[in-house]
Coordinates of C-alpha atoms in Angstrom, one line a residue:
I23 CA 66.1 93.4 -61.6
I24 CA 69.6 94.7 -61.0
G25 CA 70.8 91.8 -58.9
A26 CA 69.8 89.3 -56.2
V27 CA 70.5 88.7 -52.6
G28 CA 70.5 85.1 -51.2
S29 CA 71.1 83.4 -47.9
W30 CA 72.0 79.8 -47.0
R31 CA 71.0 78.0 -43.9
D32 CA 72.3 74.5 -43.0
I33 CA 69.3 72.1 -42.8
T34 CA 71.3 68.9 -42.9
D35 CA 70.1 67.8 -39.4
R36 CA 66.5 68.6 -40.2
K37 CA 66.7 66.6 -43.4
K38 CA 68.3 63.7 -41.6
A39 CA 65.5 63.9 -39.0
E40 CA 62.9 64.0 -41.8
N41 CA 64.4 61.0 -43.6
A42 CA 64.7 59.1 -40.3
L43 CA 61.1 59.9 -39.6
R44 CA 60.1 58.8 -43.1
E45 CA 62.0 55.6 -42.7
S46 CA 60.5 55.0 -39.3
E47 CA 57.0 55.6 -40.7
T48 CA 57.8 53.2 -43.5
R49 CA 59.0 50.5 -41.1
F50 CA 56.0 51.1 -38.9
R51 CA 53.5 50.8 -41.8
G52 CA 55.3 47.7 -43.0
I53 CA 54.9 46.1 -39.6
F54 CA 51.5 47.6 -39.0
D55 CA 50.0 46.3 -42.2
N56 CA 51.8 43.0 -42.4
I57 CA 51.9 41.6 -38.9
A58 CA 49.7 38.5 -38.3
M59 CA 47.7 40.2 -35.6
G60 CA 45.0 42.8 -35.5
I61 CA 46.0 46.4 -34.5
H62 CA 43.9 49.5 -34.0
L63 CA 44.6 52.9 -32.6
I64 CA 42.0 55.1 -30.8
D65 CA 42.1 58.7 -29.7
T66 CA 41.2 60.2 -26.3
S67 CA 37.5 60.0 -27.3
D68 CA 37.9 56.3 -27.9
R69 CA 37.3 56.6 -31.7
F70 CA 39.3 54.7 -34.2
F71 CA 41.8 56.5 -36.3
A72 CA 44.0 53.6 -37.6
A73 CA 43.5 49.9 -38.1
N74 CA 45.4 47.3 -40.1
D75 CA 44.0 45.0 -42.8
Y76 CA 44.4 41.9 -40.5
L77 CA 42.0 43.4 -38.0
L78 CA 39.5 44.5 -40.7
N79 CA 39.6 41.0 -42.2
M80 CA 39.2 39.4 -38.7
L81 CA 36.1 41.5 -37.9
G82 CA 34.7 41.9 -41.4
Y83 CA 34.5 45.7 -41.4
S84 CA 35.7 48.2 -43.9
I85 CA 38.0 51.0 -42.7
K86 CA 35.2 53.5 -43.3
Q87 CA 32.8 51.4 -41.1
L88 CA 35.3 51.1 -38.4
F89 CA 36.2 54.8 -38.3
A90 CA 32.5 55.6 -37.8
M91 CA 32.5 53.5 -34.6
N92 CA 34.2 53.8 -31.2
I93 CA 35.6 51.1 -29.0
H94 CA 32.4 51.0 -26.9
N95 CA 30.4 50.1 -30.0
L96 CA 32.8 47.3 -31.0
T97 CA 32.8 45.6 -27.6
A98 CA 30.2 43.0 -26.8
P99 CA 27.6 44.3 -24.2
E100 CA 28.6 41.6 -21.7
D101 CA 32.2 42.9 -21.7
R102 CA 31.6 46.7 -22.0
M103 CA 31.9 47.3 -18.3
T104 CA 35.3 45.7 -18.1
S105 CA 36.4 47.4 -21.3
D106 CA 35.3 50.9 -20.1
E107 CA 37.0 50.4 -16.7
V108 CA 40.3 49.6 -18.5
N109 CA 40.0 52.6 -20.8
E110 CA 39.2 54.8 -17.9
K111 CA 42.3 53.6 -16.0
I112 CA 44.5 54.2 -19.0
H113 CA 43.0 57.8 -19.4
R114 CA 43.8 58.5 -15.8
K115 CA 47.3 57.1 -16.2
E116 CA 46.7 54.5 -13.5
I117 CA 48.0 51.8 -15.9
R118 CA 50.2 52.1 -19.0
R119 CA 49.6 48.6 -20.5
I120 CA 47.1 45.8 -19.8
A121 CA 46.1 42.6 -21.4
Y122 CA 42.8 40.9 -21.0
E123 CA 40.1 38.8 -22.8
K124 CA 36.8 40.1 -24.2
R125 CA 34.4 39.7 -27.1
Y126 CA 34.2 41.9 -30.2
I127 CA 31.1 42.2 -32.3
K128 CA 31.8 41.3 -35.9
A129 CA 30.2 42.9 -38.9
D130 CA 27.8 39.9 -39.2
G131 CA 26.7 40.4 -35.6
S132 CA 28.5 37.3 -34.2
R133 CA 30.8 37.4 -31.2
L134 CA 34.6 36.8 -31.5
W135 CA 36.7 36.0 -28.5
V136 CA 40.0 38.1 -28.6
N137 CA 42.9 38.7 -26.3
V138 CA 43.7 42.4 -26.4
T139 CA 46.8 44.2 -25.1
V140 CA 46.0 47.9 -24.6
S141 CA 49.0 50.4 -24.4
S142 CA 48.8 54.1 -23.7
I143 CA 50.2 56.5 -26.3
R144 CA 51.8 59.5 -24.6
D145 CA 53.5 62.7 -25.8
N146 CA 56.8 64.2 -24.6
N147 CA 55.0 65.7 -21.6
N148 CA 53.7 62.3 -20.6
R149 CA 50.1 63.3 -21.6
H150 CA 47.8 60.5 -22.7
I151 CA 46.9 61.2 -26.3
G152 CA 45.4 57.8 -27.4
S153 CA 46.0 54.1 -27.2
V154 CA 47.2 51.2 -29.4
T155 CA 45.6 47.8 -29.1
T156 CA 46.9 44.5 -30.4
V157 CA 44.1 42.0 -31.0
E158 CA 44.6 38.2 -31.1
D159 CA 41.8 35.8 -32.2
I160 CA 41.4 33.2 -29.4
S161 CA 38.0 31.9 -30.5
V162 CA 39.3 28.4 -31.2
R163 CA 41.1 28.3 -27.8
K164 CA 38.0 29.6 -26.0
G165 CA 35.8 27.1 -27.8
V166 CA 38.1 24.3 -26.7
E167 CA 38.1 25.7 -23.1
M168 CA 34.3 26.0 -23.0
A169 CA 33.9 22.5 -24.5
L170 CA 36.4 21.2 -22.0
R171 CA 34.7 23.0 -19.1
A172 CA 31.3 21.6 -20.3
S173 CA 32.8 18.2 -20.6
E174 CA 34.3 18.5 -17.1
E175 CA 31.0 19.7 -15.7
R176 CA 29.2 16.7 -17.3
F177 CA 31.8 14.4 -16.0
R178 CA 31.6 15.8 -12.5
T179 CA 27.8 15.7 -12.5
L180 CA 27.8 12.1 -13.7
A181 CA 30.5 11.0 -11.3
D182 CA 28.9 12.7 -8.3
N183 CA 25.5 11.2 -9.0
M184 CA 26.4 7.7 -10.1
S185 CA 25.6 4.9 -7.6
Q186 CA 29.2 3.7 -7.6
F187 CA 32.3 5.2 -6.0
A188 CA 34.5 6.7 -8.7
W189 CA 38.2 7.7 -8.4
M190 CA 41.2 8.7 -10.5
A191 CA 44.8 7.9 -9.9
D192 CA 48.1 9.0 -11.5
P193 CA 50.3 6.6 -13.6
E194 CA 52.0 5.3 -10.4
G195 CA 48.7 4.4 -8.8
W196 CA 48.3 7.3 -6.3
I197 CA 44.7 8.3 -6.1
F198 CA 44.1 12.1 -6.3
W199 CA 40.4 12.4 -6.8
Y200 CA 37.2 10.7 -5.5
N201 CA 33.6 11.4 -6.3
K202 CA 31.0 12.6 -3.8
R203 CA 29.6 9.1 -3.2
W204 CA 33.0 8.1 -1.7
Y205 CA 33.0 11.0 0.8
D206 CA 29.4 10.4 1.7
Y207 CA 30.1 6.7 2.5
T208 CA 33.5 7.1 4.2
G209 CA 33.0 10.4 5.9
T210 CA 36.5 11.5 4.9
T211 CA 37.9 14.6 3.1
L212 CA 40.2 14.8 0.1
E213 CA 43.0 16.1 2.4
Q214 CA 42.6 13.1 4.6
M215 CA 42.6 10.7 1.7
L216 CA 45.7 12.3 0.2
E217 CA 47.6 11.7 3.4
S218 CA 46.9 8.3 4.9
G219 CA 43.1 8.2 5.4
W220 CA 42.8 5.6 2.7
K221 CA 44.6 3.1 4.9
K222 CA 41.9 3.5 7.5
V223 CA 39.1 2.9 5.0
H224 CA 40.5 -0.4 3.8
H225 CA 40.2 -3.5 5.9
P226 CA 43.7 -4.3 7.3
D227 CA 43.4 -8.0 6.3
H228 CA 43.1 -7.0 2.6
L229 CA 45.0 -3.7 2.3
E230 CA 48.4 -5.2 1.5
R231 CA 47.0 -7.5 -1.2
V232 CA 44.9 -4.7 -2.8
V233 CA 47.8 -2.2 -3.0
K234 CA 50.3 -4.8 -4.3
K235 CA 47.8 -6.0 -7.0
F236 CA 47.0 -2.4 -8.2
K237 CA 50.7 -1.4 -8.3
H238 CA 51.3 -4.5 -10.5
S239 CA 48.5 -3.3 -12.9
C240 CA 50.1 0.2 -13.0
H241 CA 53.4 -1.4 -13.9
T242 CA 52.0 -3.7 -16.6
G243 CA 49.1 -1.5 -17.8
E244 CA 46.6 -4.3 -17.4
F245 CA 42.9 -3.9 -16.5
W246 CA 42.6 -4.2 -12.7
E247 CA 39.8 -5.9 -10.7
D248 CA 39.6 -7.0 -7.1
T249 CA 37.0 -7.5 -4.4
F250 CA 37.5 -6.3 -0.8
P251 CA 35.6 -4.7 2.1
L252 CA 35.6 -0.9 2.8
R253 CA 34.8 0.8 6.1
S254 CA 31.9 3.3 6.3
K255 CA 31.8 6.4 8.4
D256 CA 29.6 4.3 10.9
G257 CA 32.3 1.7 11.2
E258 CA 30.5 -1.0 9.2
Y259 CA 32.4 -2.9 6.5
R260 CA 30.7 -3.6 3.2
W261 CA 32.1 -5.6 0.2
F262 CA 32.9 -3.8 -3.0
L263 CA 33.9 -4.9 -6.5
S264 CA 36.6 -2.5 -7.7
R265 CA 37.7 -2.1 -11.3
A266 CA 40.1 0.3 -12.9
V267 CA 41.1 1.0 -16.6
P268 CA 44.1 3.0 -17.8
I269 CA 43.6 6.2 -19.7
R270 CA 46.3 6.7 -22.4
D271 CA 47.5 9.6 -24.5
E272 CA 47.9 9.7 -28.2
N273 CA 51.2 7.8 -27.9
G274 CA 49.7 5.0 -25.8
V275 CA 51.4 6.2 -22.6
I276 CA 49.2 5.8 -19.4
V277 CA 48.5 9.3 -18.0
Q278 CA 45.7 8.3 -15.5
W279 CA 43.7 5.5 -14.1
F280 CA 39.9 5.7 -13.8
G281 CA 38.3 3.3 -11.3
T282 CA 34.9 2.5 -9.8
N283 CA 33.8 0.6 -6.7
T284 CA 30.4 -1.2 -6.7
D285 CA 28.7 -2.3 -3.5
I286 CA 28.2 -6.1 -3.9
T287 CA 27.4 -6.8 -0.2
E288 CA 23.7 -7.8 -0.9
R289 CA 24.7 -9.7 -4.0
L290 CA 27.3 -11.7 -2.0
E291 CA 24.7 -12.5 0.7
I292 CA 22.2 -13.6 -2.0
E293 CA 24.9 -15.7 -3.7
K294 CA 25.8 -17.2 -0.3
E295 CA 22.1 -17.9 0.5
L296 CA 21.6 -19.3 -3.1
K297 CA 24.6 -21.5 -2.8
H298 CA 23.3 -22.8 0.6
R299 CA 19.8 -23.4 -0.9
T300 CA 21.4 -25.0 -4.0
E301 CA 23.4 -27.4 -1.8
E302 CA 20.2 -28.2 0.2
L303 CA 18.2 -28.8 -3.0
A304 CA 21.0 -30.9 -4.4
A305 CA 21.1 -33.0 -1.2
A306 CA 17.3 -33.3 -1.3
N307 CA 17.4 -34.4 -4.9
R308 CA 20.0 -36.9 -4.1
D309 CA 17.9 -38.2 -1.2
L310 CA 14.8 -38.3 -3.5
E311 CA 16.6 -40.1 -6.3
S312 CA 18.1 -42.5 -3.7
F313 CA 14.7 -43.0 -2.3
S314 CA 13.1 -43.5 -5.7
Y315 CA 15.8 -45.9 -6.7
S316 CA 15.5 -47.9 -3.4
V317 CA 11.7 -48.1 -3.6
S318 CA 11.7 -49.0 -7.2
H319 CA 14.5 -51.5 -6.8
D320 CA 12.9 -53.1 -3.7
L321 CA 9.5 -53.3 -5.3
R322 CA 10.7 -55.3 -8.3
N323 CA 11.2 -58.6 -6.5
P324 CA 7.8 -58.6 -4.7
L325 CA 6.0 -57.6 -7.9
A326 CA 7.8 -60.3 -9.8
L327 CA 6.8 -62.8 -7.2
I328 CA 3.1 -61.6 -7.3
S329 CA 3.0 -62.0 -11.1
G330 CA 4.7 -65.4 -10.9
F331 CA 2.3 -66.8 -8.3
V332 CA -0.7 -65.3 -10.1
R333 CA 0.4 -67.1 -13.3
F334 CA 0.9 -70.3 -11.4
L335 CA -2.7 -70.0 -10.0
I336 CA -4.1 -69.4 -13.5
E337 CA -2.1 -72.2 -15.1
D338 CA -2.5 -74.8 -12.3
Y339 CA -5.8 -74.0 -10.5
S340 CA -7.9 -72.3 -13.2
K341 CA -10.2 -75.4 -13.2
N342 CA -11.0 -74.9 -9.6
L343 CA -12.0 -71.2 -10.1
D344 CA -15.1 -69.8 -11.6
T345 CA -15.1 -67.0 -14.2
E346 CA -15.1 -64.2 -11.6
G347 CA -12.2 -65.7 -9.7
L348 CA -10.1 -66.0 -12.9
N349 CA -11.0 -62.4 -13.7
Y350 CA -9.7 -61.3 -10.3
L351 CA -6.4 -63.1 -11.0
R352 CA -6.0 -61.5 -14.4
R353 CA -6.6 -58.1 -13.0
I354 CA -4.1 -58.7 -10.3
D355 CA -1.6 -59.9 -12.9
D356 CA -2.3 -56.8 -15.2
N357 CA -1.8 -54.4 -12.3
A358 CA 1.3 -56.2 -11.2
K359 CA 2.7 -55.8 -14.7
K360 CA 1.8 -52.1 -14.6
M361 CA 3.6 -51.7 -11.3
Q362 CA 6.6 -53.4 -12.8
S363 CA 6.6 -51.0 -15.8
L364 CA 6.2 -48.1 -13.4
T365 CA 9.1 -49.2 -11.1
N366 CA 11.3 -49.8 -14.2
D367 CA 10.5 -46.2 -15.4
M368 CA 11.2 -44.8 -12.0
L369 CA 14.5 -46.6 -11.9
T370 CA 15.4 -45.2 -15.4
L371 CA 14.4 -41.7 -14.3
S372 CA 16.5 -41.8 -11.1
R373 CA 19.5 -43.4 -13.0
I374 CA 19.5 -40.6 -15.6
G375 CA 20.0 -38.0 -13.0
R376 CA 23.1 -39.8 -11.7
Q377 CA 24.7 -41.2 -14.8
E378 CA 27.8 -39.5 -16.1
I379 CA 27.4 -38.0 -19.6
K380 CA 29.9 -39.4 -22.2
R381 CA 29.3 -37.8 -25.6
I382 CA 30.1 -39.2 -29.0
D383 CA 28.8 -38.7 -32.5
V384 CA 25.4 -40.3 -32.8
N385 CA 23.4 -40.8 -36.0
L386 CA 19.9 -39.9 -34.9
S387 CA 18.3 -40.7 -38.3
T388 CA 19.6 -44.3 -38.1
T389 CA 18.5 -44.7 -34.5
I390 CA 14.9 -43.5 -35.2
S391 CA 14.7 -45.6 -38.4
N392 CA 15.7 -48.7 -36.3
F393 CA 13.1 -48.0 -33.7
L394 CA 10.3 -47.6 -36.3
E395 CA 11.3 -50.9 -37.9
E396 CA 11.0 -52.7 -34.6
L397 CA 7.6 -51.2 -34.0
R398 CA 6.4 -52.1 -37.5
S399 CA 7.4 -55.7 -36.9
T400 CA 5.1 -55.8 -33.8
E401 CA 2.1 -54.5 -35.8
P402 CA 2.7 -55.4 -39.5
D403 CA -0.8 -54.6 -40.5
R404 CA -0.6 -50.9 -39.6
V405 CA -0.3 -48.5 -42.5
V406 CA 2.7 -46.3 -41.5
E407 CA 4.3 -43.5 -43.5
S408 CA 7.6 -42.2 -42.1
L409 CA 9.7 -39.2 -43.2
I410 CA 13.2 -39.4 -41.7
E411 CA 15.7 -36.7 -42.6
D412 CA 18.9 -38.3 -43.7
N413 CA 22.2 -38.2 -41.8
V414 CA 21.1 -36.1 -38.8
H415 CA 23.9 -36.3 -36.3
A416 CA 24.3 -35.1 -32.7
Y417 CA 27.1 -35.1 -30.2
A418 CA 25.4 -36.9 -27.3
D419 CA 25.6 -39.7 -24.8
P420 CA 24.5 -42.7 -27.0
R421 CA 22.7 -44.6 -24.2
L422 CA 20.7 -41.7 -22.9
I423 CA 19.8 -40.2 -26.3
H424 CA 18.6 -43.7 -27.3
I425 CA 16.3 -43.8 -24.3
A426 CA 14.9 -40.3 -25.1
L427 CA 14.3 -41.1 -28.8
E428 CA 12.8 -44.4 -28.1
N429 CA 10.3 -42.8 -25.7
L430 CA 9.4 -40.1 -28.2
I431 CA 8.9 -42.6 -31.1
R432 CA 6.9 -45.0 -28.9
N433 CA 4.8 -42.0 -27.8
S434 CA 4.0 -41.1 -31.4
W435 CA 3.4 -44.7 -32.3
K436 CA 0.9 -45.1 -29.4
F437 CA -1.0 -41.9 -30.0
T438 CA -1.4 -42.6 -33.8
S439 CA -2.8 -46.1 -33.2
K440 CA -6.4 -45.0 -33.8
K441 CA -5.6 -43.4 -37.2
E442 CA -6.2 -45.3 -40.4
K443 CA -2.8 -44.1 -41.6
T444 CA 0.1 -43.3 -39.3
C445 CA 2.5 -40.5 -40.2
I446 CA 5.6 -39.9 -38.2
E447 CA 8.3 -37.4 -39.2
F448 CA 11.8 -36.6 -37.9
G449 CA 13.9 -33.7 -39.0
T450 CA 15.7 -30.4 -38.0
I451 CA 15.0 -26.7 -38.3
S452 CA 17.1 -23.7 -37.4
I453 CA 16.0 -21.2 -34.7
D454 CA 18.3 -18.3 -33.9
N455 CA 21.1 -20.1 -35.6
N456 CA 20.6 -23.1 -33.3
T457 CA 19.8 -26.6 -34.5
V458 CA 16.4 -27.8 -33.3
Y459 CA 15.3 -31.4 -33.7
F460 CA 11.6 -32.4 -34.0
I461 CA 9.4 -35.5 -34.1
K462 CA 6.0 -35.0 -35.5
D463 CA 2.9 -37.2 -35.8
N464 CA -0.7 -37.1 -36.9
G465 CA -2.1 -38.6 -33.8
V466 CA -4.7 -37.5 -31.3
G467 CA -2.7 -34.4 -30.3
F468 CA -3.5 -32.5 -27.1
D469 CA -4.8 -29.2 -25.8
M470 CA -2.0 -26.6 -25.7
K471 CA -3.1 -25.6 -22.2
F472 CA -1.5 -28.9 -21.1
A473 CA 1.8 -28.3 -23.0
R474 CA 3.8 -28.1 -19.7
K475 CA 1.9 -30.7 -17.8
I476 CA 2.7 -33.5 -20.2
F477 CA 6.4 -33.5 -19.1
E478 CA 5.6 -33.8 -15.4
P479 CA 5.8 -37.3 -13.9
F480 CA 2.5 -39.2 -13.7
K481 CA 0.6 -36.3 -15.3
R482 CA -1.5 -37.6 -18.2
V483 CA -3.5 -35.7 -20.8
H484 CA -5.3 -38.8 -22.0
S485 CA -6.9 -41.4 -19.7
E486 CA -5.4 -44.8 -19.2
M487 CA -8.5 -46.3 -20.6
E488 CA -7.7 -44.6 -24.0
F489 CA -4.0 -45.2 -24.0
E490 CA -2.0 -47.3 -21.6
G491 CA 1.2 -46.0 -20.0
T492 CA 2.8 -45.0 -16.8
G493 CA 2.9 -41.3 -17.4
V494 CA 6.7 -41.2 -16.8
G495 CA 8.0 -41.5 -20.4
L496 CA 8.1 -37.8 -21.3
S497 CA 9.6 -37.0 -17.9
I498 CA 12.4 -39.3 -18.8
V499 CA 12.8 -37.6 -22.2
K500 CA 12.9 -34.2 -20.5
R501 CA 15.5 -35.3 -18.0
V502 CA 17.8 -36.7 -20.8
I503 CA 17.5 -33.5 -22.8
E504 CA 18.3 -31.3 -19.8
R505 CA 21.3 -33.5 -18.9
H506 CA 22.6 -32.6 -22.4
G507 CA 22.1 -28.9 -21.7
G508 CA 19.1 -28.6 -24.0
R509 CA 15.4 -28.0 -23.7
I510 CA 12.3 -29.6 -25.0
W511 CA 8.8 -28.3 -25.7
A512 CA 5.7 -29.5 -27.5
E513 CA 3.0 -28.1 -29.8
G514 CA -0.3 -29.8 -30.7
D515 CA -4.0 -29.6 -31.5
I516 CA -6.7 -31.9 -30.5
N517 CA -7.0 -34.6 -33.2
E518 CA -4.4 -32.8 -35.3
G519 CA -1.3 -34.5 -34.0
A520 CA 1.6 -33.3 -32.0
T521 CA 5.2 -32.1 -32.6
F522 CA 8.0 -32.4 -30.0
Y523 CA 11.0 -30.0 -30.4
F524 CA 14.3 -30.4 -28.5
T525 CA 17.8 -29.0 -28.6
L526 CA 21.0 -30.5 -27.4

């Protein structure tokens, strides 16, 4: 080597360009790898040649797995036609950028809803050399949308098939939706209703009141209810019960009103007829009670006269009569007394229905004990065992409840008269958290098939030859109990005694 020849060429601009390119590549990789969105690049044959970690994590593929696929393989079959059409348009330069929704197939085979933005990559000669796609996971949003759509569909199905009219209004009270039942009945359309058609559907005599009352509820947020007639497409007016409740957001602000209209025309007609029948029945009962009272009251004096004159005949003229004549007089006297007892019971029964109820605290235990002591004094030789629960009180009309208890106790006393030992019990039990009073005896009892009959007037289970009585006593008890808003029932077995239960 005897020397060297060298040359210098200025490459400053090239180095600057290389450095700029390197810096640009570094910035791109920084964004590409760290952006919170999936990104992939495909070439003109739709094969992947770049993808960021966010996309790989989103779909569950490795970079090697993804590079072995093309965009057609990654797209769900139901969306491939749309995806292929988009790619074809980008290849043909019909579009440069497009955004749309589709489903990608994840590595585990499941579907993932994504929003993709596909942009064409072109060289300096405007030739398409590939595309870059940004991928946004919208599965949560699509899930919410599908759930909302399903919920909306269920609501529409329910609303259109319910027997009632349904409607929705804005916070100011303007109705913007009606269900199918409304249109079937009124023959209107939504457009007509949004204008002034609703005024023609409402009866003019009620329209102003209905609007004013609903506007007031919209202002106060209170539950709304009203009754008014609505006109059908045939021109007939039917009555409806309308109700509406406010729908509030998470802050408690009213965002909508949901209302229903229920056809109550038949119900009102039934109620009107029932009211009319009730008034007729009440009038008939008053007439019957008045008749019973009048008959019973008017019979008392003639019966008393008959009994009096019969006693005079027996006392003053018995010497002039033979045995058969005296027997006739005694039978007349006995039957006159029975008639007097019957008229007294009928008077009691009619008075109970008209008497005003005045309730006070009544000690039932003391009342029953007193009744039993009176009965013991009339038959001191009878063996009687009584079990009276202490301090049983009731809020009742003292006079009426005394009548009922006296009849029940006398009933037990009478039907235990043929027993060697009389047992009478009074106490309380609880049924469905309600106090139930009972009077139980060990008397002749009755067949349960007559359990209802014994409370009907003049209906007797035992013959008058066995046990005397008018057959009205238990009817009086039933009337007293019912006047107190309670009920009475009986249980018994033949020769095994009876138990009378009642509530107040």
